[in-house]
Coordinates of C-alpha atoms in Angstrom, one line a residue:
X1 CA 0.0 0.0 0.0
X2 CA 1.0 3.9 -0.5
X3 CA 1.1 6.4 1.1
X4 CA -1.6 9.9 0.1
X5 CA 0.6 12.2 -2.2
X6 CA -0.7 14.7 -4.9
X7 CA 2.7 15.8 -5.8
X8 CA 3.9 15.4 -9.1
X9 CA 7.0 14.8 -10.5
X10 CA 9.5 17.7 -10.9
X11 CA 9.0 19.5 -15.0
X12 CA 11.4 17.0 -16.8
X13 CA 14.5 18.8 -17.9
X14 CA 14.1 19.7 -22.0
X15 CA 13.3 22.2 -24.2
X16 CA 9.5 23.8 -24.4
X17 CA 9.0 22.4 -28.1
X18 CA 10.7 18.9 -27.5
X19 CA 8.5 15.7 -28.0
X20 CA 10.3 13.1 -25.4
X21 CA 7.7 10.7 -26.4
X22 CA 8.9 7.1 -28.0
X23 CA 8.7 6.9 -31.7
X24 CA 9.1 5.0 -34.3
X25 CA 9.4 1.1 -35.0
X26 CA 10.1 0.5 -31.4
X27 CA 7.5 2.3 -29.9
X28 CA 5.2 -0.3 -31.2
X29 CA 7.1 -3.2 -31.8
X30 CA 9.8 -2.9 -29.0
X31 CA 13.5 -3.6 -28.2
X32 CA 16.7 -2.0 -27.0
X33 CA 16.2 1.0 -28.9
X34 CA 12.9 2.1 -26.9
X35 CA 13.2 5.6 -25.8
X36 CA 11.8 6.0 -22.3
X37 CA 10.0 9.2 -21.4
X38 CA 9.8 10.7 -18.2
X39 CA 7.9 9.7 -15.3
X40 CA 5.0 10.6 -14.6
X41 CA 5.2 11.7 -10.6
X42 CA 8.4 10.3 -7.5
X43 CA 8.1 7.0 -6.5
X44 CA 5.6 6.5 -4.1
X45 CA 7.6 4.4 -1.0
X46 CA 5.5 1.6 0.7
X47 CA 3.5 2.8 3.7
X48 CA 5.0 -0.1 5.7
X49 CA 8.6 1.5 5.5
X50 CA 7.7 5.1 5.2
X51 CA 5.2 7.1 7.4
X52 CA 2.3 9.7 5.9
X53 CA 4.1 12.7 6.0
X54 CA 7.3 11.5 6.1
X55 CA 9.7 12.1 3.2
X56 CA 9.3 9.6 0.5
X57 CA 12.0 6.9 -1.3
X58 CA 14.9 9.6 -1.4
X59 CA 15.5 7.9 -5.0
X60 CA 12.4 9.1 -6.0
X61 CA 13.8 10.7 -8.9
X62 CA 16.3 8.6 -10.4
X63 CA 15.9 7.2 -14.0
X64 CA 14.0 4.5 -14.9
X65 CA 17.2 2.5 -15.9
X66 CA 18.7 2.8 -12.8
X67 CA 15.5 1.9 -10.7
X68 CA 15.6 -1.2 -13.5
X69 CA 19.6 -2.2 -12.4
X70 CA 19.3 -1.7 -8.8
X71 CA 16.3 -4.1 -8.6
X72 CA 18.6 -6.6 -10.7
X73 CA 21.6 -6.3 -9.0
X74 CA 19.1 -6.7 -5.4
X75 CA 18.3 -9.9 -6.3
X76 CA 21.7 -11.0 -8.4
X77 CA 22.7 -13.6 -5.9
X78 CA 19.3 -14.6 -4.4
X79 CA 17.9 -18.1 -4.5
X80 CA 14.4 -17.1 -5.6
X81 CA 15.0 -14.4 -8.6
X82 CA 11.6 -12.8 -10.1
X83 CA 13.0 -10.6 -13.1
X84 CA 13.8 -13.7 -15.1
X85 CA 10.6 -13.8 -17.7
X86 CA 12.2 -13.9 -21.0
X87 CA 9.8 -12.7 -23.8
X88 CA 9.1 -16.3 -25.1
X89 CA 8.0 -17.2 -21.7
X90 CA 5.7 -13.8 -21.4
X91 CA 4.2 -14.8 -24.4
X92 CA 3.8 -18.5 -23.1
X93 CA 2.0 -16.5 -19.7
X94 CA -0.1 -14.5 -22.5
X95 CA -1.4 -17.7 -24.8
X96 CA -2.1 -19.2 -21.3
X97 CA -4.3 -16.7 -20.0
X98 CA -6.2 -15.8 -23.3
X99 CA -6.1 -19.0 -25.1
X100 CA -8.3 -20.6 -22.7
X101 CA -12.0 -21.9 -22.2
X102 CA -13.6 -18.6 -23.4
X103 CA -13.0 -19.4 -26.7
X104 CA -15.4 -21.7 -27.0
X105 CA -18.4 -19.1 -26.2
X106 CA -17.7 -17.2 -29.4
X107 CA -19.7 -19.7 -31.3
X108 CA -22.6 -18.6 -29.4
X109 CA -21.6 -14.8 -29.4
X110 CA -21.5 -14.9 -33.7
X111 CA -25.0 -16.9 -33.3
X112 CA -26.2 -13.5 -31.4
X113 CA -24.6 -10.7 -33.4
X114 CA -24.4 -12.4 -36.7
X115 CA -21.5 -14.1 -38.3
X116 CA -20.3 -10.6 -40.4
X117 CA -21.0 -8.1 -37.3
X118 CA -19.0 -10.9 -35.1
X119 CA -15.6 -11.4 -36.9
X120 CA -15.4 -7.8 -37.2
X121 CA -15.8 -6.8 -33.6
X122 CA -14.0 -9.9 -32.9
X123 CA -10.7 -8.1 -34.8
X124 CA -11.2 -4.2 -33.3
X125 CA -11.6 -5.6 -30.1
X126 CA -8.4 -7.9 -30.1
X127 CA -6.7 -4.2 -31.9
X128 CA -8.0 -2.3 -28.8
X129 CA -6.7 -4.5 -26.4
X130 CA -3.1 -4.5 -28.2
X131 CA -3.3 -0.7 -28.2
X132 CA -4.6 -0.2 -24.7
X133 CA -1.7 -2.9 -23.2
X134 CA 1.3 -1.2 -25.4
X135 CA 0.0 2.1 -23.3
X136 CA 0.2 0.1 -20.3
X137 CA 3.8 -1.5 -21.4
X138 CA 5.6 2.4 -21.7
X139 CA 4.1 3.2 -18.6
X140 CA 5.4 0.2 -16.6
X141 CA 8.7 1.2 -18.6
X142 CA 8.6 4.3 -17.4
X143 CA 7.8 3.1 -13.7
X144 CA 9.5 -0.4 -13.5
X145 CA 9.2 -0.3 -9.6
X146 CA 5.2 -1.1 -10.6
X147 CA 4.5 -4.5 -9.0
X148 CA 0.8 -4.5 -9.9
X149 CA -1.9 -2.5 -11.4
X150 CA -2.7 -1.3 -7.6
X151 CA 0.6 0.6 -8.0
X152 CA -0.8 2.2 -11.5
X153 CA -3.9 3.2 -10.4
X154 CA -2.7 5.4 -7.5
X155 CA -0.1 7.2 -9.4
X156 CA -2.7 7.6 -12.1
X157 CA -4.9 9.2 -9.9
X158 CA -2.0 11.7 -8.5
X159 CA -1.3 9.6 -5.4
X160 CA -4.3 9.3 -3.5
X161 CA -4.6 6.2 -0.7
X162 CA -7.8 6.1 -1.8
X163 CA -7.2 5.0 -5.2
X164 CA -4.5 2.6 -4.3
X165 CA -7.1 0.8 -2.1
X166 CA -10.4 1.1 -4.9
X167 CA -8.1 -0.6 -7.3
X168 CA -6.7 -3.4 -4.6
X169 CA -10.4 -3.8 -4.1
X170 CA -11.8 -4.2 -7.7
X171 CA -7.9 -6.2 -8.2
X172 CA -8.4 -8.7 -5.7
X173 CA -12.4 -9.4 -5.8
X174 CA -11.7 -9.3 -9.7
X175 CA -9.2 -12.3 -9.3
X176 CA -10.9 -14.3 -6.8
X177 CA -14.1 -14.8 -8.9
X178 CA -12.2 -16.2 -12.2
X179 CA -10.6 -18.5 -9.5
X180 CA -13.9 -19.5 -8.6
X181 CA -15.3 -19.6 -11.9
X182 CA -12.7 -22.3 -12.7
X183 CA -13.7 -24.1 -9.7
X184 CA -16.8 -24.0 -11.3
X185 CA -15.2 -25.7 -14.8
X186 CA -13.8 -27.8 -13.2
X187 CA -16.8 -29.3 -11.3
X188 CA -18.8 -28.5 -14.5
X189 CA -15.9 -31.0 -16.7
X190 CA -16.1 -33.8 -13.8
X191 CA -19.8 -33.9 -14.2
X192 CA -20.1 -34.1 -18.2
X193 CA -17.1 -37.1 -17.8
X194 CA -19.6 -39.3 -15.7
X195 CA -22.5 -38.4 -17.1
X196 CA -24.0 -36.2 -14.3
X197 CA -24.4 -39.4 -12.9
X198 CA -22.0 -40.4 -9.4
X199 CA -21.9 -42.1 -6.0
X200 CA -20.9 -39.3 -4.9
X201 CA -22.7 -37.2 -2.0
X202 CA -23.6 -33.4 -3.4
X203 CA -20.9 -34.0 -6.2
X204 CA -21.1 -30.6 -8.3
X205 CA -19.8 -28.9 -4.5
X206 CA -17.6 -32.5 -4.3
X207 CA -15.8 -32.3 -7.5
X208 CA -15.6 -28.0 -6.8
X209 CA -13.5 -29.1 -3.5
X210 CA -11.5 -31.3 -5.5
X211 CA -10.6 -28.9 -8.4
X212 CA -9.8 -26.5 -5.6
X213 CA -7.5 -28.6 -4.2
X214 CA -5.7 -29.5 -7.1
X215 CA -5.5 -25.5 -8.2
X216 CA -4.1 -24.9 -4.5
X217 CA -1.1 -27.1 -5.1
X218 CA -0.4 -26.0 -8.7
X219 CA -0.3 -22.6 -7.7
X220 CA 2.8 -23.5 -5.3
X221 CA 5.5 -22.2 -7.8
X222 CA 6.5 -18.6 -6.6
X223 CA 8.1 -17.4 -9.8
X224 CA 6.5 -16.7 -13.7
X225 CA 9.4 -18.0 -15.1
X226 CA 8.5 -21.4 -13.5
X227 CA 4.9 -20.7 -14.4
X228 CA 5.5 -20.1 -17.9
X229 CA 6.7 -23.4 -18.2
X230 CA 3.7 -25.1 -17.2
X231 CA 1.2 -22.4 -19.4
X232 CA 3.4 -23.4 -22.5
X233 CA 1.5 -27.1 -22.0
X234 CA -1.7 -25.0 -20.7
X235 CA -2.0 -23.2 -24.1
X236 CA -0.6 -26.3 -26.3
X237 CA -4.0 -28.6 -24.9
X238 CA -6.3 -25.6 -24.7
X239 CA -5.0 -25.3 -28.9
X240 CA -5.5 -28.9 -29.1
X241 CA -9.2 -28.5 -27.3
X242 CA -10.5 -26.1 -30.2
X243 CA -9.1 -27.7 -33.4
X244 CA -10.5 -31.0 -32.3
X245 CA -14.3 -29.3 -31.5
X246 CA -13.8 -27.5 -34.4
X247 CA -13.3 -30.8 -36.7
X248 CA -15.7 -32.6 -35.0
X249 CA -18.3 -29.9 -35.5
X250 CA -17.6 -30.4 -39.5
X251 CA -17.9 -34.3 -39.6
X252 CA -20.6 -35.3 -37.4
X253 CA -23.6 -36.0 -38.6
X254 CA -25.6 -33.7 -36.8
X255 CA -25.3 -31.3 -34.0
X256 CA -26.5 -32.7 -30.5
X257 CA -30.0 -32.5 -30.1
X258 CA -30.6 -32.1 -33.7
X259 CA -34.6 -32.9 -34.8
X260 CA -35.5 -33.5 -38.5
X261 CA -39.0 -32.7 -38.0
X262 CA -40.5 -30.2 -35.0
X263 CA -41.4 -31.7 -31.6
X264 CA -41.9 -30.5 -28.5
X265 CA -40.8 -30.6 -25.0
X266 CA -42.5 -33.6 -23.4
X267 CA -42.2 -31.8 -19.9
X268 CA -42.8 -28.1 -20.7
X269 CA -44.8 -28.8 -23.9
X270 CA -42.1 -26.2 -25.3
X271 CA -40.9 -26.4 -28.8
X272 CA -37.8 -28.1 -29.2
X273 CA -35.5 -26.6 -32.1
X274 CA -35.6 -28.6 -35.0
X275 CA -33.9 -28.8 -39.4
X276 CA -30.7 -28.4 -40.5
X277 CA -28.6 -25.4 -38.5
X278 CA -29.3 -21.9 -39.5
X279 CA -26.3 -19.7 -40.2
X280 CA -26.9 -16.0 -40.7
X281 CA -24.8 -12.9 -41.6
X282 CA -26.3 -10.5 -39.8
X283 CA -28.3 -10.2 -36.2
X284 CA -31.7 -12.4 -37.0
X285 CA -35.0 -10.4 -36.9
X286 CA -36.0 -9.7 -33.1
X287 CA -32.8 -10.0 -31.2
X288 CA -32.9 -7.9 -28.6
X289 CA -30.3 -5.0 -27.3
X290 CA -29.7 -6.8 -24.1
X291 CA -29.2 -10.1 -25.7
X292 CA -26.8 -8.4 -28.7
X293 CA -25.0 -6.3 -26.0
X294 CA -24.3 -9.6 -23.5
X295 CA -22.9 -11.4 -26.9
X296 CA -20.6 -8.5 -27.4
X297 CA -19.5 -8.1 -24.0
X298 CA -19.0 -11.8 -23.9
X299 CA -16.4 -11.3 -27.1
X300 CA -14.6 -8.4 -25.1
X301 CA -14.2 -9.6 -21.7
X302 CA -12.5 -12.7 -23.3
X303 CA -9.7 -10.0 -24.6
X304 CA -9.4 -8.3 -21.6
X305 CA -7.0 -9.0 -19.7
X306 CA -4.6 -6.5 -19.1
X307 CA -5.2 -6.8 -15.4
X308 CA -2.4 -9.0 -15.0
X309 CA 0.2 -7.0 -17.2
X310 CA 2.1 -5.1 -15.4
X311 CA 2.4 -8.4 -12.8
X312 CA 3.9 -10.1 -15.6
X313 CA 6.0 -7.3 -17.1
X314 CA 7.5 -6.7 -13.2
X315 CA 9.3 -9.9 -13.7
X316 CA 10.8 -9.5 -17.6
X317 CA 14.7 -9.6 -17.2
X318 CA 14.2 -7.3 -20.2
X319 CA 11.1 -5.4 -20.4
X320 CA 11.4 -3.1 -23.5
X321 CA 11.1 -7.0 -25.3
X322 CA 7.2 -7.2 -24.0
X323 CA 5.5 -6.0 -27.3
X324 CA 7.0 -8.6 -28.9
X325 CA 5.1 -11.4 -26.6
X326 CA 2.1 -9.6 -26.8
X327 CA 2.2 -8.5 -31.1
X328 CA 2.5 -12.6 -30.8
X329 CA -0.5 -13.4 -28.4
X330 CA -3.2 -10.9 -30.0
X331 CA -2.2 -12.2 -33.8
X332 CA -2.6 -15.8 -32.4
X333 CA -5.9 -15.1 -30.6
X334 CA -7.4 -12.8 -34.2
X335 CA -7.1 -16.1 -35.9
X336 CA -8.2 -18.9 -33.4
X337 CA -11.0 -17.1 -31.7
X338 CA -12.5 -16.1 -35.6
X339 CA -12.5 -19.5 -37.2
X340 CA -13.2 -21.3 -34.2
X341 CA -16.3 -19.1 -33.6
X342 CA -16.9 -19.5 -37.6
X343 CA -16.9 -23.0 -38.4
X344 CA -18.3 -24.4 -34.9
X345 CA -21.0 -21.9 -35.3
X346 CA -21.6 -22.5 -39.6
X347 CA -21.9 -26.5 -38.6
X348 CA -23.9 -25.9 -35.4
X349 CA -26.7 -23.1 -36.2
X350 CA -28.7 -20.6 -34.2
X351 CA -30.8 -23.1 -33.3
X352 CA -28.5 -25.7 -31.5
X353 CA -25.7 -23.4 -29.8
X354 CA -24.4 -23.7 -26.3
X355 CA -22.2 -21.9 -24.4
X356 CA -20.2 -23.5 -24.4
X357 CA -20.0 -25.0 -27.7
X358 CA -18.7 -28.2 -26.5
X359 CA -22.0 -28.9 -25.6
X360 CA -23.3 -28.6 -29.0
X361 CA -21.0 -31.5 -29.9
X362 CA -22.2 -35.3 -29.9
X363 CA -21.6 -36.8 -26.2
X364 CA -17.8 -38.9 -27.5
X365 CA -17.1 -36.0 -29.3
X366 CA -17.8 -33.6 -26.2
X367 CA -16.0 -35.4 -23.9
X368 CA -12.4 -36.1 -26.3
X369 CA -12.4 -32.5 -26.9
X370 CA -13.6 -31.1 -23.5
X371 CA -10.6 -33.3 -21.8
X372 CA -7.8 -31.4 -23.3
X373 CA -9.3 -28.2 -21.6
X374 CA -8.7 -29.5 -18.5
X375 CA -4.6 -28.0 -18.1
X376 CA -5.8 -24.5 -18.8
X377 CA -9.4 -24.9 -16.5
X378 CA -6.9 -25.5 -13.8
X379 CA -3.6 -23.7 -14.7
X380 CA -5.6 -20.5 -15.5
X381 CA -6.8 -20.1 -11.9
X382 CA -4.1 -21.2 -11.0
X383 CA -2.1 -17.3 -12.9
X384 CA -5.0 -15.6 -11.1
X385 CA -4.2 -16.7 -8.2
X386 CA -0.4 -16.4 -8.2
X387 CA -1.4 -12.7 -9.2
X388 CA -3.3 -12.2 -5.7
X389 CA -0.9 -13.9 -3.8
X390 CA 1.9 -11.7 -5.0
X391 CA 0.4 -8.2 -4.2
X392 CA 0.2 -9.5 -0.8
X393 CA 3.4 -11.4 -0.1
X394 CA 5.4 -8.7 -2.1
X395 CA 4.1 -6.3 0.6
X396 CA 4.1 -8.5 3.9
X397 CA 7.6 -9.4 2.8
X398 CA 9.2 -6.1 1.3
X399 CA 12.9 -5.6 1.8
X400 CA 13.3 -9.1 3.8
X401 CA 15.1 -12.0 2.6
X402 CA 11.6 -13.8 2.9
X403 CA 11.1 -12.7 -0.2
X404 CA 14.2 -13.9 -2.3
X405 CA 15.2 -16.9 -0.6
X406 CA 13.7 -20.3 0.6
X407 CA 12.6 -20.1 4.2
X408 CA 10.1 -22.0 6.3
X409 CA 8.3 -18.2 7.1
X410 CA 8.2 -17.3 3.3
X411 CA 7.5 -20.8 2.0
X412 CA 4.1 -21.1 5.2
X413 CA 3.1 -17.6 4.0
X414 CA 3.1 -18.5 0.5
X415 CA 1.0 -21.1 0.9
X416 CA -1.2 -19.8 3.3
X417 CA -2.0 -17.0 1.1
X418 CA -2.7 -19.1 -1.9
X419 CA -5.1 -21.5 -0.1
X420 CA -7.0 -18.5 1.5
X421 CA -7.9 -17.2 -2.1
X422 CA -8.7 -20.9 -2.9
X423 CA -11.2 -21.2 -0.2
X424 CA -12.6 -18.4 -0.4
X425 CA -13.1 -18.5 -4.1
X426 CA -15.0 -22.1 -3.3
X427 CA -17.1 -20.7 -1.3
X428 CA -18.2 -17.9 -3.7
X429 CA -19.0 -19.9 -6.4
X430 CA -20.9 -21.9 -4.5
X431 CA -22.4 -19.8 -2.0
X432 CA -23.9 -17.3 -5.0
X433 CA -26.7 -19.0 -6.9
X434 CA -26.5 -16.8 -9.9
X435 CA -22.8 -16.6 -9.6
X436 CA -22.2 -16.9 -13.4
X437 CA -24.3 -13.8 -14.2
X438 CA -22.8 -12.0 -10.7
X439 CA -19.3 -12.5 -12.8
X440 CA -20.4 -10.8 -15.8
X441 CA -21.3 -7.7 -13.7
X442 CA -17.8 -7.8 -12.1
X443 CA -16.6 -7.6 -15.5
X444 CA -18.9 -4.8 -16.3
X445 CA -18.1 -2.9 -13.2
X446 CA -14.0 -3.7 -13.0
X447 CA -13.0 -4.3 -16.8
X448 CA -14.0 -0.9 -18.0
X449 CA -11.3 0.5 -15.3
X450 CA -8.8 -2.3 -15.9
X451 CA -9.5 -2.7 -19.7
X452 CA -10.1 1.0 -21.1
X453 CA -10.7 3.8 -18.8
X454 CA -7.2 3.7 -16.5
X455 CA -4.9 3.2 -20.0
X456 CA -6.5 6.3 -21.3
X457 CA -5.9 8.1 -18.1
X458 CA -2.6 7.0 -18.5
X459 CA -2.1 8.4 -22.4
X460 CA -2.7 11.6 -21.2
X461 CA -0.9 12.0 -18.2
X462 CA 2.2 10.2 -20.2
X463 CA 1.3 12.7 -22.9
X464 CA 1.6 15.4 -20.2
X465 CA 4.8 14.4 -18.9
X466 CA 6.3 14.5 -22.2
X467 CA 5.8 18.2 -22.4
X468 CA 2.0 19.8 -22.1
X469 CA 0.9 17.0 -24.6
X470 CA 3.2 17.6 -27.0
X471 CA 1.5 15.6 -29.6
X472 CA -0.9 18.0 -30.1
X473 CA 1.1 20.8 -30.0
X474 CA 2.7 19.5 -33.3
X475 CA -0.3 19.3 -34.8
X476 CA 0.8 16.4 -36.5
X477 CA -2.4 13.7 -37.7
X478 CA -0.6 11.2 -35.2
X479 CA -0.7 13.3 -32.2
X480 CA -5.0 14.1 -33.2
X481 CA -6.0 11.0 -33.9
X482 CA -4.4 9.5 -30.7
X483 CA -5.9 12.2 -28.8
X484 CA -9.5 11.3 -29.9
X485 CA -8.6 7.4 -29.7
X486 CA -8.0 7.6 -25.8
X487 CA -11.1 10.0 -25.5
X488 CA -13.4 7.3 -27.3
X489 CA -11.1 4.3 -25.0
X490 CA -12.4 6.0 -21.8
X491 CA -15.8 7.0 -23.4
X492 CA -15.9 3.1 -24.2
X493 CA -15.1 2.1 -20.4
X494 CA -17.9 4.2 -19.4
X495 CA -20.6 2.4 -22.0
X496 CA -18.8 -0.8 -20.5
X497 CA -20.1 0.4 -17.0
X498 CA -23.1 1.6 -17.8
X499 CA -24.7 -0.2 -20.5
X500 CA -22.4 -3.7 -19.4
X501 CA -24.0 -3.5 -15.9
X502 CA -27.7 -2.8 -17.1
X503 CA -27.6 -5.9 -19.1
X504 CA -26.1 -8.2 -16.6
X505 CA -28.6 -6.7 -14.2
X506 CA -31.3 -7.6 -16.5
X507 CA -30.4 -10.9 -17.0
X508 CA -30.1 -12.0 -13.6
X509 CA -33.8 -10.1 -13.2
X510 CA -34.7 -12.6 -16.8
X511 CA -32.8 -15.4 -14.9
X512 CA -35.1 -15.2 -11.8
X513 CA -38.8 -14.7 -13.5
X514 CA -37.6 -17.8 -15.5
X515 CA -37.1 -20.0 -12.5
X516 CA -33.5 -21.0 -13.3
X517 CA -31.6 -19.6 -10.8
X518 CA -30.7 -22.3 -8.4
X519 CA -29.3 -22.5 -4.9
X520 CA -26.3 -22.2 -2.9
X521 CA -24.0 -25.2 -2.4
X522 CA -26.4 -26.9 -5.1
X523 CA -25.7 -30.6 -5.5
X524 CA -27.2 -30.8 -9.1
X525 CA -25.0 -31.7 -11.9
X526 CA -23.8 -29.0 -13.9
X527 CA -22.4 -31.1 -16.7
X528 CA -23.1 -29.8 -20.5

C-alpha cells in the first residue's frame, strides 16, 4: 500500500518544443532502442517502511534505468530471482491466459450478433486490447518499480490512498471470482465425464472441492518463469481443445439435439428446435439490445485481460522485449477465436448453440475435446491466483530475505496465502446462486477501469509528462488521432459500466422470472 501524495514529478528537464515521447518502429514493436520518457510523478515508497508525512523513497527521482539495475543487481545472488521472464516465456504467460476456455463461447456470441457483425468486432476488439496494453507497457517502462496494477492506479490518480485501495479492491475481488469460476469448470468438466451421474454425495460442490485442491497445489510455484513453463502445456492442450471441436463440429452427422421434424418438450410442452442449422450474416429479426449487448461483452471480456500485465512485465529480465510477446498473443488469438467461432458456429446453427460450444457437440465428441481443456481450466486459476498472492506477499515481505530466498516463514506464507484465495473462491462460487451472471457484472463494473478507462488516463498523463501534450502541439495527424482514440477508449469504459452493468442486471432479473436460478452449495450436476 502507499502512502496519500498529490505531488507530481518535478518538470522533466528539456526544451519547451521537445517531443520526449517514443517513436518510431520500437515504440510499437519494442526492443533495445525504446526511448523512455519521463515519469509521470516520485516514486511512491510503501507505507510499511515510510510514514504519511514523512519524506518519501529519497530515489524518488532517479531514471527509470537505474530503478531497473538496482532491482537486478538486489536480487543478483538470491535463491528465488523474479526478473527472469524472457519474452518467449511472457508470451507463453499471455497464450495461457487468453487462449483458454472462453473461446469456445464465441460460437454462441456470432449466433447472437451475426456471423459478419461478429468477426469484425471480434478483430477491433483484439486491436483495442493491443493498443490499450502497449500504453500500459511504456508506462510500466517508465515506472518499472510497478508491481501491480494497484501501483498504477494510484499514481494515475495523483497519489491518492484512496485510489491505491479502490483498485486493490476491484484487483483482488476481480481475481478471486475467475478462480472461482474455474472451480466452477472444473466441477462442470467432472460432471459431463460421468455423465451427471455419481456415487458421490452433493458431487457438483464435491468435485468444486476437488478442483480446488488440485488448483491450490499447482499454484505452489512462486516465480513466472517457472509458471510459464507449465502455461506453455496449458495453451498447447487448450490449442489442441479447439481444433478437435472445431473438426468434430464439420464431420458429425448432426449437432446434439438435432430434430428432423419439429417436436416439442415432453415436460414443458415447449418447442424443441428442430432442421438443419441456421447460419446467418447479420443479427436475425427480433434480437434484442440486451441479448446483442451480453454477446458483445461476452467477445470483449475474453480480450481483456490486461489486469495482469504489469504483474507479468514486473518480472521481464528485459522489459522493452514485452510488445513482442504480446504482437504474438493478439495475432494468435485474431485467428483462433474467428475461425473457431466461424466454423463451430456455420456447422452448429442458431438453433443448436451452447455456451459452451462443447456442448453442441455429440456426447464422445464432447467429452475427447472437453478433456484437453482440462490443463488450462486448472492452470488458469491457478495465474490468477499467483497474481493475488503476489500483491500481498510482495508487501508483507518487502525488503526481507523472505522474499528472495527459501525459508520456512516465506514458503508457510506463500501457501497460506494461496489457499486463502482458494477457499474463499470455493465458497463464492458456490455460496452465489446466480454466480455466473454475478461474474459478468464484475466484469462490467471492474474491466472498463482495468480494460479501457485507467490506460486512457494513462495516455494523457504520459502525454503530459512529455511536455504539455506535445503531440498536439505538433499538430501532426498522429498526435490528433491519438488524442481522440484515448477520449473514445475511456468513453468506451464508461458504455462498459453503464450499458455492461444494465444488461447483466437484466439478466439476472430474466434469470429469476424464468425460475433457473438455483441454490447455494447446489448438488445438481452442472455437466453440459
Amino acid at each position: 500500500m502507499k502512502p496519500d501524495t498529490a505531488s507530481d514529478a518535478p518538470s522533466p528537464p528539456y526544451e519547451a518544443d521537445e517531443v520526449t515521447m517514443p517513436t518510431g518502429w520500437s515504440a510499437w514493436f519494442g526492443g533495445p532502442t525504446v526511448q523512455i520518457g519521463p515519469r509521470i510523478a516520485p516514486i511512491i515508497a510503501p507505507v510499511t517502511t515510510v510514514k504519511k508525512g514523512e519524506n518519501p523513497d529519497p530515489e524518488s527521482n532517479i531514471s527509470s534505468d537505474a530503478i531497473l539495475a538496482k532491482q537486478r543487481a538486489e536480487e543478483k545472488d538470491s535463491a528465488i530471482k523474479y526478473r527472469t521472464c524472457s519474452w518467449q516465456k511472457t508470451a507463453a504467460l499471455l497464450f495461457s491466459e487468453y487462449i483458454c476456455l472462453a473461446i469456445m463461447s464465441f460460437p454462441w456470441s456470432y449466433s447472437i450478433l451475426g456471423l459478419v457483425p461478429g468477426i469484425i468486432l471480434t478483430v477491433v476488439q483484439a486491436l483495442i486490447v493491443l493498443y490499450t496494453s502497449i500504453i500500459l507497457w511504456e508506462f510500466c517502462l517508465r515506472h518499472p518499480e510497478v508491481r501491480d496494477v494497484c501501483d498504477i492506479g494510484q499514481m494515475l490518480f495523483w497519489g491518492k490512498e484512496w485510489a491505491w485501495w479502490l483498485t486493490a479492491f476491484m484487483f483482488i475481488l476481480n481475481n478471486t471470482f475467475i478462480q472461482g469460476l474455474h472451480v466452477l469448470v472444473g466441477a462442470k468438466y467432472l460432471n459431463t465425464m460421468v455423465n451427471g451421474d455419481s456415487s458421490m454425495a452433493c458431487q457438483t460442490v464435491s468435485f468444486g472441492a476437488i478442483v480446488a485442491v488440485v488448483c491450490w497445489v499447482s499454484s505452489l510455484p512462486r516465480t513466472f518463469s517457472m509458471l510459464s513453463k507449465i502455461g506453455t502445456a496449458s495453451a498447447l492442450f487448450t490449442f489442441i481443445s479447439v481444433i478437435l471441436a472445431t473438426i468434430f463440429a464439420g464431420i458429425e452427422d448432426h449437432p446434439a439435439g438435432f430434430l428432423a421434424d419439429p417436436a416439442t418438450d415432453p415436460d414443458t410442452g415447449a418447442a424443441l428446435p428442430f432442421g438443419n442449422p441456421i447460419v446467418t450474416a447479420i443479427p436475425i429479426a427480433g434480437t434484442t439490445f440486451v441479448a446483442a449487448l451480453n454477446a458483445f461483452l461476452n467477445i470483449s471480456y475474453t480480450f481483456i485481460g490486461q489486469i495482469t500485465l504489469p504483474s507479468f512485465i514486473a518480472e521481464m529480465r528485459e522489459p522493452r522485449d514485452f510488445p513482442k510477446a504480446l504482437w504474438a498473443c493478439t495475432i494468435l488469438e485474431i485467428i483462433v477465436f474467428s475461425v473457431v467461432g466461424a466454423v463451430m458456429y456455420a456447422y452448429t446453427g442458431n438453433q443448436y448453440m451452447t455456451s459452451p460450444a462443447f456442448g453442441s457437440l455429440t456426447p464422445l465428441y464432447k467429452k475427447i475435446s472437453f478433456s484437453f481443456m482440462v490443463p488450462t481450466i486448472i492452470f488458469l486459476g491457478v495465474l490468477y491466483a499467483s497474481v493475488s498472492a503476489r500483491f500481498i506477499f510482495f508487501r508483507v515481505f518487502d525488503k526481507t530475505h523472505h522474499k528472495n530466498e527459501h525459508t520456512i516463514v516465506g514458503w508457510i506464507t506463500w501457501a497460506s496465502i494461496l489457499l486463502a484465495t482458494w477457499i474463499l473462491a470455493f465458497i463464492i462460487a458456490n455460496s452465489i446462486p446466480f454466480f455466473s451472471s454475478l461474474l459478468s457484472l464484475m466484469s462490467s463494473l471492474f474491466d472498463s477501469f482495468f480494460g479501457f478507462i485507467f490506460w486512457g488516463v494513462a495516455y494523457f498523463r504520459m502525454r503530459k509528462a512529455d511536455g504539455a501534450l506535445a503531440l498536439l502541439r505538433t499538430g501532426s495527424v498522429r498526435g490528433w488521432s491519438e488524442c481522440i482514440l484515448n477520449i473514445v477508449i475511456i468513453l468506451t469504459g464508461f458504455f462498459f459500466l453503464t450499458g455492461g452493468t444494465y444488461a447483466t442486471v437484466q439478466e439476472i432479473v430474466d434469470e429469476y422470472r424464468a425460475g433457473t436460478v438455483g441454490t447455494a452449495f447446489q448438488c445438481a450436476s452442472n455437466a453440459i
